[in-house]
GROMACS .gro file of C-alpha atoms in nm:
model
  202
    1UNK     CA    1   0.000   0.000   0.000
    2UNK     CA    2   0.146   0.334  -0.105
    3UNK     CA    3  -0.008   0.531   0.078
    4UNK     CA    4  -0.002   0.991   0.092
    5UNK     CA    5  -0.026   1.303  -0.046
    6UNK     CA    6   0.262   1.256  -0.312
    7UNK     CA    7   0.157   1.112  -0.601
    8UNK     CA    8   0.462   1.112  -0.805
    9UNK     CA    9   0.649   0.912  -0.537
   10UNK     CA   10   0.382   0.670  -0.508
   11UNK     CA   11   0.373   0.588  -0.883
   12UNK     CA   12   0.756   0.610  -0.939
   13UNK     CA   13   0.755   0.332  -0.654
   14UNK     CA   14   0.482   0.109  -0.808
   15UNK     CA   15   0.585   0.124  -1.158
   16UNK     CA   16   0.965   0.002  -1.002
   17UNK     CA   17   0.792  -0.245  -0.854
   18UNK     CA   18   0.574  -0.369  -1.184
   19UNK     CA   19   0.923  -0.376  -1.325
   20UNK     CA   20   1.087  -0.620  -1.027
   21UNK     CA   21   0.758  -0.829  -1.081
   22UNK     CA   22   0.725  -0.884  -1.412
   23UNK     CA   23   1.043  -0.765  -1.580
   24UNK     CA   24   1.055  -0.683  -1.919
   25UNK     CA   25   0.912  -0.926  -2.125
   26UNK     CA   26   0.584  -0.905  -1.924
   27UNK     CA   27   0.298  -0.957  -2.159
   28UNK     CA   28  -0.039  -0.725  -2.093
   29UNK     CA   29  -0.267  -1.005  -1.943
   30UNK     CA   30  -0.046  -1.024  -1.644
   31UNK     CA   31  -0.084  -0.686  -1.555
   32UNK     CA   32  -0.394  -0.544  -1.463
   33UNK     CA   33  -0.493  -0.162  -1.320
   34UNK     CA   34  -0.768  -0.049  -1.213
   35UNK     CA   35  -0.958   0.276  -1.063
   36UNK     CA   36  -1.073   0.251  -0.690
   37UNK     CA   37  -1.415   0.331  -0.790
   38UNK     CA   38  -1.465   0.059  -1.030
   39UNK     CA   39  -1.324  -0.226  -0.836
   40UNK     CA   40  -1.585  -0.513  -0.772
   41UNK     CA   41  -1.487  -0.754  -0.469
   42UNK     CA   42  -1.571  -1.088  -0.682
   43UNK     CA   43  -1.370  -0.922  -1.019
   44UNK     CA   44  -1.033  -0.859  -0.839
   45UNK     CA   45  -1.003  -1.140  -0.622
   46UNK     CA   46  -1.021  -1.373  -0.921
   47UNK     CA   47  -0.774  -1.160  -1.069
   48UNK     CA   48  -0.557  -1.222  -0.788
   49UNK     CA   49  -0.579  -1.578  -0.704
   50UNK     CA   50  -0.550  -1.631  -1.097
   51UNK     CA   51  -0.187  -1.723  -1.250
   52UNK     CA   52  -0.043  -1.541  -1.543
   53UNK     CA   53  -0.017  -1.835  -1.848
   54UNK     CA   54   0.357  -1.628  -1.961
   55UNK     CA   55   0.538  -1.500  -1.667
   56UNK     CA   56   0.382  -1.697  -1.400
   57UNK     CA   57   0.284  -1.409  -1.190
   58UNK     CA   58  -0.005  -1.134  -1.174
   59UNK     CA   59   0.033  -0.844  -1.074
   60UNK     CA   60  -0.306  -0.609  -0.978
   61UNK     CA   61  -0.249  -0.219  -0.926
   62UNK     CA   62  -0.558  -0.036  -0.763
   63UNK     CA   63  -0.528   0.349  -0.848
   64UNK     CA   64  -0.728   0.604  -0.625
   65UNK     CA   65  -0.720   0.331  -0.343
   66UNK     CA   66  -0.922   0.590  -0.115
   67UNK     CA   67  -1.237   0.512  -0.293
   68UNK     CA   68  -1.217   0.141  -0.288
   69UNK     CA   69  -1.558   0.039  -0.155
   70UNK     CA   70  -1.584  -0.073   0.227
   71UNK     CA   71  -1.678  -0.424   0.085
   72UNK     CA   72  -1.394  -0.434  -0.122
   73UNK     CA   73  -1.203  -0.339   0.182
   74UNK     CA   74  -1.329  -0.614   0.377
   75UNK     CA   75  -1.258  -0.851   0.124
   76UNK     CA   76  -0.855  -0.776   0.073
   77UNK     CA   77  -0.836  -0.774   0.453
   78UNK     CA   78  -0.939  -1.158   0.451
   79UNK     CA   79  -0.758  -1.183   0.154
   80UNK     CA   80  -0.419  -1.049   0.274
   81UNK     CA   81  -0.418  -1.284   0.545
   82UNK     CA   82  -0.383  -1.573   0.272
   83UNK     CA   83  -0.251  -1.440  -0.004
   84UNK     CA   84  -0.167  -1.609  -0.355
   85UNK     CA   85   0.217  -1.638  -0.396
   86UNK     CA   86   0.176  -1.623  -0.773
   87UNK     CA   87  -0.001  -1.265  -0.726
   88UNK     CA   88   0.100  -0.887  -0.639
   89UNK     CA   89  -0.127  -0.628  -0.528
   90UNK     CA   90  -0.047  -0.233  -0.574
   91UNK     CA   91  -0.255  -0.003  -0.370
   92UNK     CA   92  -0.209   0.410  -0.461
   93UNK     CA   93  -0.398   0.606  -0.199
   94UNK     CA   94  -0.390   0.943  -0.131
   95UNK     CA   95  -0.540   0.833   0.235
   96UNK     CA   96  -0.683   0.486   0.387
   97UNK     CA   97  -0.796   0.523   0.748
   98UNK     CA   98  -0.524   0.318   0.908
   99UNK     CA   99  -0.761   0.188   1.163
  100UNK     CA  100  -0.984  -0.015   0.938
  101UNK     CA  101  -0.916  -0.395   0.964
  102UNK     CA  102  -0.758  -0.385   0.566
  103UNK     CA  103  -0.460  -0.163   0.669
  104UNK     CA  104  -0.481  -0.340   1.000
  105UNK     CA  105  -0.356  -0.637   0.797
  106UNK     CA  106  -0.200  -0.459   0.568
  107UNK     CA  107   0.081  -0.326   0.791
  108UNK     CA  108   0.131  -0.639   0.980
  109UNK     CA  109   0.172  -0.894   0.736
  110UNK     CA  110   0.247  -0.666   0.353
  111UNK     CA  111   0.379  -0.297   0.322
  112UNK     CA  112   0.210   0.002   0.395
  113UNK     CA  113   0.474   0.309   0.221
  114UNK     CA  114   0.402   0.651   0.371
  115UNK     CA  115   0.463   0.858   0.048
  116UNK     CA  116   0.505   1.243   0.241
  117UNK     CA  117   0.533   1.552   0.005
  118UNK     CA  118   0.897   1.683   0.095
  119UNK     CA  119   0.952   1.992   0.278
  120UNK     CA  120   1.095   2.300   0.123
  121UNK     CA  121   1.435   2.205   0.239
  122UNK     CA  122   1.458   1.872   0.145
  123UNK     CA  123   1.368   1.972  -0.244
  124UNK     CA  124   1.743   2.092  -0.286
  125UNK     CA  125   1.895   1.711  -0.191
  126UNK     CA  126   1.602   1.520  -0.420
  127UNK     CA  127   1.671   1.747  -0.720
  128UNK     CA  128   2.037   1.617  -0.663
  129UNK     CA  129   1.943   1.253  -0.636
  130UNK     CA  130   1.701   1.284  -0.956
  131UNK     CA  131   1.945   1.489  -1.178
  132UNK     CA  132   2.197   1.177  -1.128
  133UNK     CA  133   1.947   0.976  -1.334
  134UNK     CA  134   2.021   1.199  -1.677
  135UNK     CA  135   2.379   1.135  -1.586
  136UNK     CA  136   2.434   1.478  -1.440
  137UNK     CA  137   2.478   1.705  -1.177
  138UNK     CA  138   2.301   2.065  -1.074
  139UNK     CA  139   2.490   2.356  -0.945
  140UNK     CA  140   2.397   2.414  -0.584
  141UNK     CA  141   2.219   2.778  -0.695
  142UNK     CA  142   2.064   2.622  -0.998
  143UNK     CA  143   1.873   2.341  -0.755
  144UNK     CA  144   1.773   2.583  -0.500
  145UNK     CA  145   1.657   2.796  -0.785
  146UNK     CA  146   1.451   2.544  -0.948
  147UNK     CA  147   1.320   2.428  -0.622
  148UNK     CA  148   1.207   2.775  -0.551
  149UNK     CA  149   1.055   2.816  -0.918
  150UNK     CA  150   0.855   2.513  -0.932
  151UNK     CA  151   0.752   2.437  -0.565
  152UNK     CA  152   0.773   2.065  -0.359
  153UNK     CA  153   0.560   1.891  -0.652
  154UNK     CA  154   0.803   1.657  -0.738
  155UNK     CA  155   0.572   1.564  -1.099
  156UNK     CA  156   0.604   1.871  -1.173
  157UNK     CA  157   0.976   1.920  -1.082
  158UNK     CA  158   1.039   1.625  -1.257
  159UNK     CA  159   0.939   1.779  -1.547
  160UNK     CA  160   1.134   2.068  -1.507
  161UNK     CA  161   1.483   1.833  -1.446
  162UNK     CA  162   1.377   1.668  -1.764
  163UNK     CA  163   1.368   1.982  -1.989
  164UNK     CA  164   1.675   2.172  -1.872
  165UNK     CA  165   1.847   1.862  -1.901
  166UNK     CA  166   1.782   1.830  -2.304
  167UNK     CA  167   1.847   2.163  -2.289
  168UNK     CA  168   2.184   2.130  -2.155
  169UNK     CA  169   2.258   1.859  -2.384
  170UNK     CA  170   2.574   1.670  -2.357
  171UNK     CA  171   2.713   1.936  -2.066
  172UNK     CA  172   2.753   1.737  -1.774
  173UNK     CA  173   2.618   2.040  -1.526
  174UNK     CA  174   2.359   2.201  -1.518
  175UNK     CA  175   2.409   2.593  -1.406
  176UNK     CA  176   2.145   2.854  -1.264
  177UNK     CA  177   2.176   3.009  -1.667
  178UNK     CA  178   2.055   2.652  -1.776
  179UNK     CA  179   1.761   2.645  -1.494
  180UNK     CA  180   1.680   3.040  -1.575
  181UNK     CA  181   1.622   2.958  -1.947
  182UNK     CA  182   1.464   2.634  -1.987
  183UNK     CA  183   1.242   2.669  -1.678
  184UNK     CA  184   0.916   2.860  -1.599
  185UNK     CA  185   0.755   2.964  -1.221
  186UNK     CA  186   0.474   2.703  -1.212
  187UNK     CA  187   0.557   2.722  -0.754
  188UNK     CA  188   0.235   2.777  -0.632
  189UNK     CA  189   0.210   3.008  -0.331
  190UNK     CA  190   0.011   2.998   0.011
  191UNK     CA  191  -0.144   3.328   0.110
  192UNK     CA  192   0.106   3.336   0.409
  193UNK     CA  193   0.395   3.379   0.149
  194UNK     CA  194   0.171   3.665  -0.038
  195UNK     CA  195   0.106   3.845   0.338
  196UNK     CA  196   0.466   3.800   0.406
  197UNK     CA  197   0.574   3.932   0.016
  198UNK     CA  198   0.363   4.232   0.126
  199UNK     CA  199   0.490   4.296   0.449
  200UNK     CA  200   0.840   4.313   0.309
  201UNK     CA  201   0.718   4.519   0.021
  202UNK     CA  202   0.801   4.255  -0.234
   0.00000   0.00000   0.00000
């Protein structure tokens, strides 16, 4: 269960774990996602207890997990207390009440991931880690600028990372110049930063 306010983290973290599963060659029949909403009980427990014909494993990914029905709920709870070994289940939620007996269950004998959005400070150190994946590295005053341009989404500063670096091309660092031209503001603000932009006469 992946489980919080930050989306991007969450689905980063389930599609590296679709490719542990299934690697590869996975064909589409062993892979199945599916809206919260529009998950019946009978539909998706079939799906898990059944066995993947080509890789020899299923993996299920529920999307929107905070609208899975309370019946639906109920069921995985049971379920997760005899799984299938031949079977994965994904949960994105933005929120589960941890007290119901699913997450309960869930936490004691799966994974329940807190996905947290980052705080302001921390946005400097991710941009660093995520940067490393285009084989390059930020100037210090090019991540804090970008952080403070585009805000603690980390989709959207994802985004961002992956512009300026085909805009850097084959330069190995990216500079504030790089970050000033291939980025826009897209940070959105809280009123507390407008009442404090005013007080300072910003």
């Amino acid at each position: 269960v992946l489980v919080g306010p930050e989306a991007y983290l969450a689905r980063t973290a389930s599609r590296r774990i679709s490719d542990t599963v299934l690697g590869a060659e996975a064909d589409a029949a062993s892979k199945q996602v599916y809206a919260g909403r529009e998950v019946k009980t009978d539909v998706l427990i079939d799906e898990l207890r059944a066995t993947s014909l080509f890789t020899g494993h299923t993996l299920v990914i529920i999307r929107d997990g905070d609208k899975l029905k309370k019946e639906v709920l109920t069921a995985l709870a049971a379920y997760v207390e005899a799984p299938s070994e031949s079977s994965t289940l994904v949960i994105e939620a933005s929120k589960i009440d941890g007290r119901n007996k699913f997450m309960k269950s869930a936490d004691k004998l799966a994974a329940v991931i807190e996905c947290k959005a980052l705080y302001a400070n921390q946005i400097p150190s991710w941009i660093n880690m995520e940067v490393a994946r285009y084989e390059k590295r930020i100037a210090r005053d090019a991540a804090q600028f970008l952080a403070d341009m585009v805000g603690n989404d980390l989709g959207q500063l994802s985004q961002a990372l992956e512009r300026v670096s085909l805009y850097v091309g084959k330069r190995p660092l990216i500079e504030l110049k790089d970050v000033e031209e291939a980025v826009t503001e897209t940070a959105q603000r809280t009123v507390f930063e407008l009442s404090d932009a005013i007080g300072s006469r910003k």
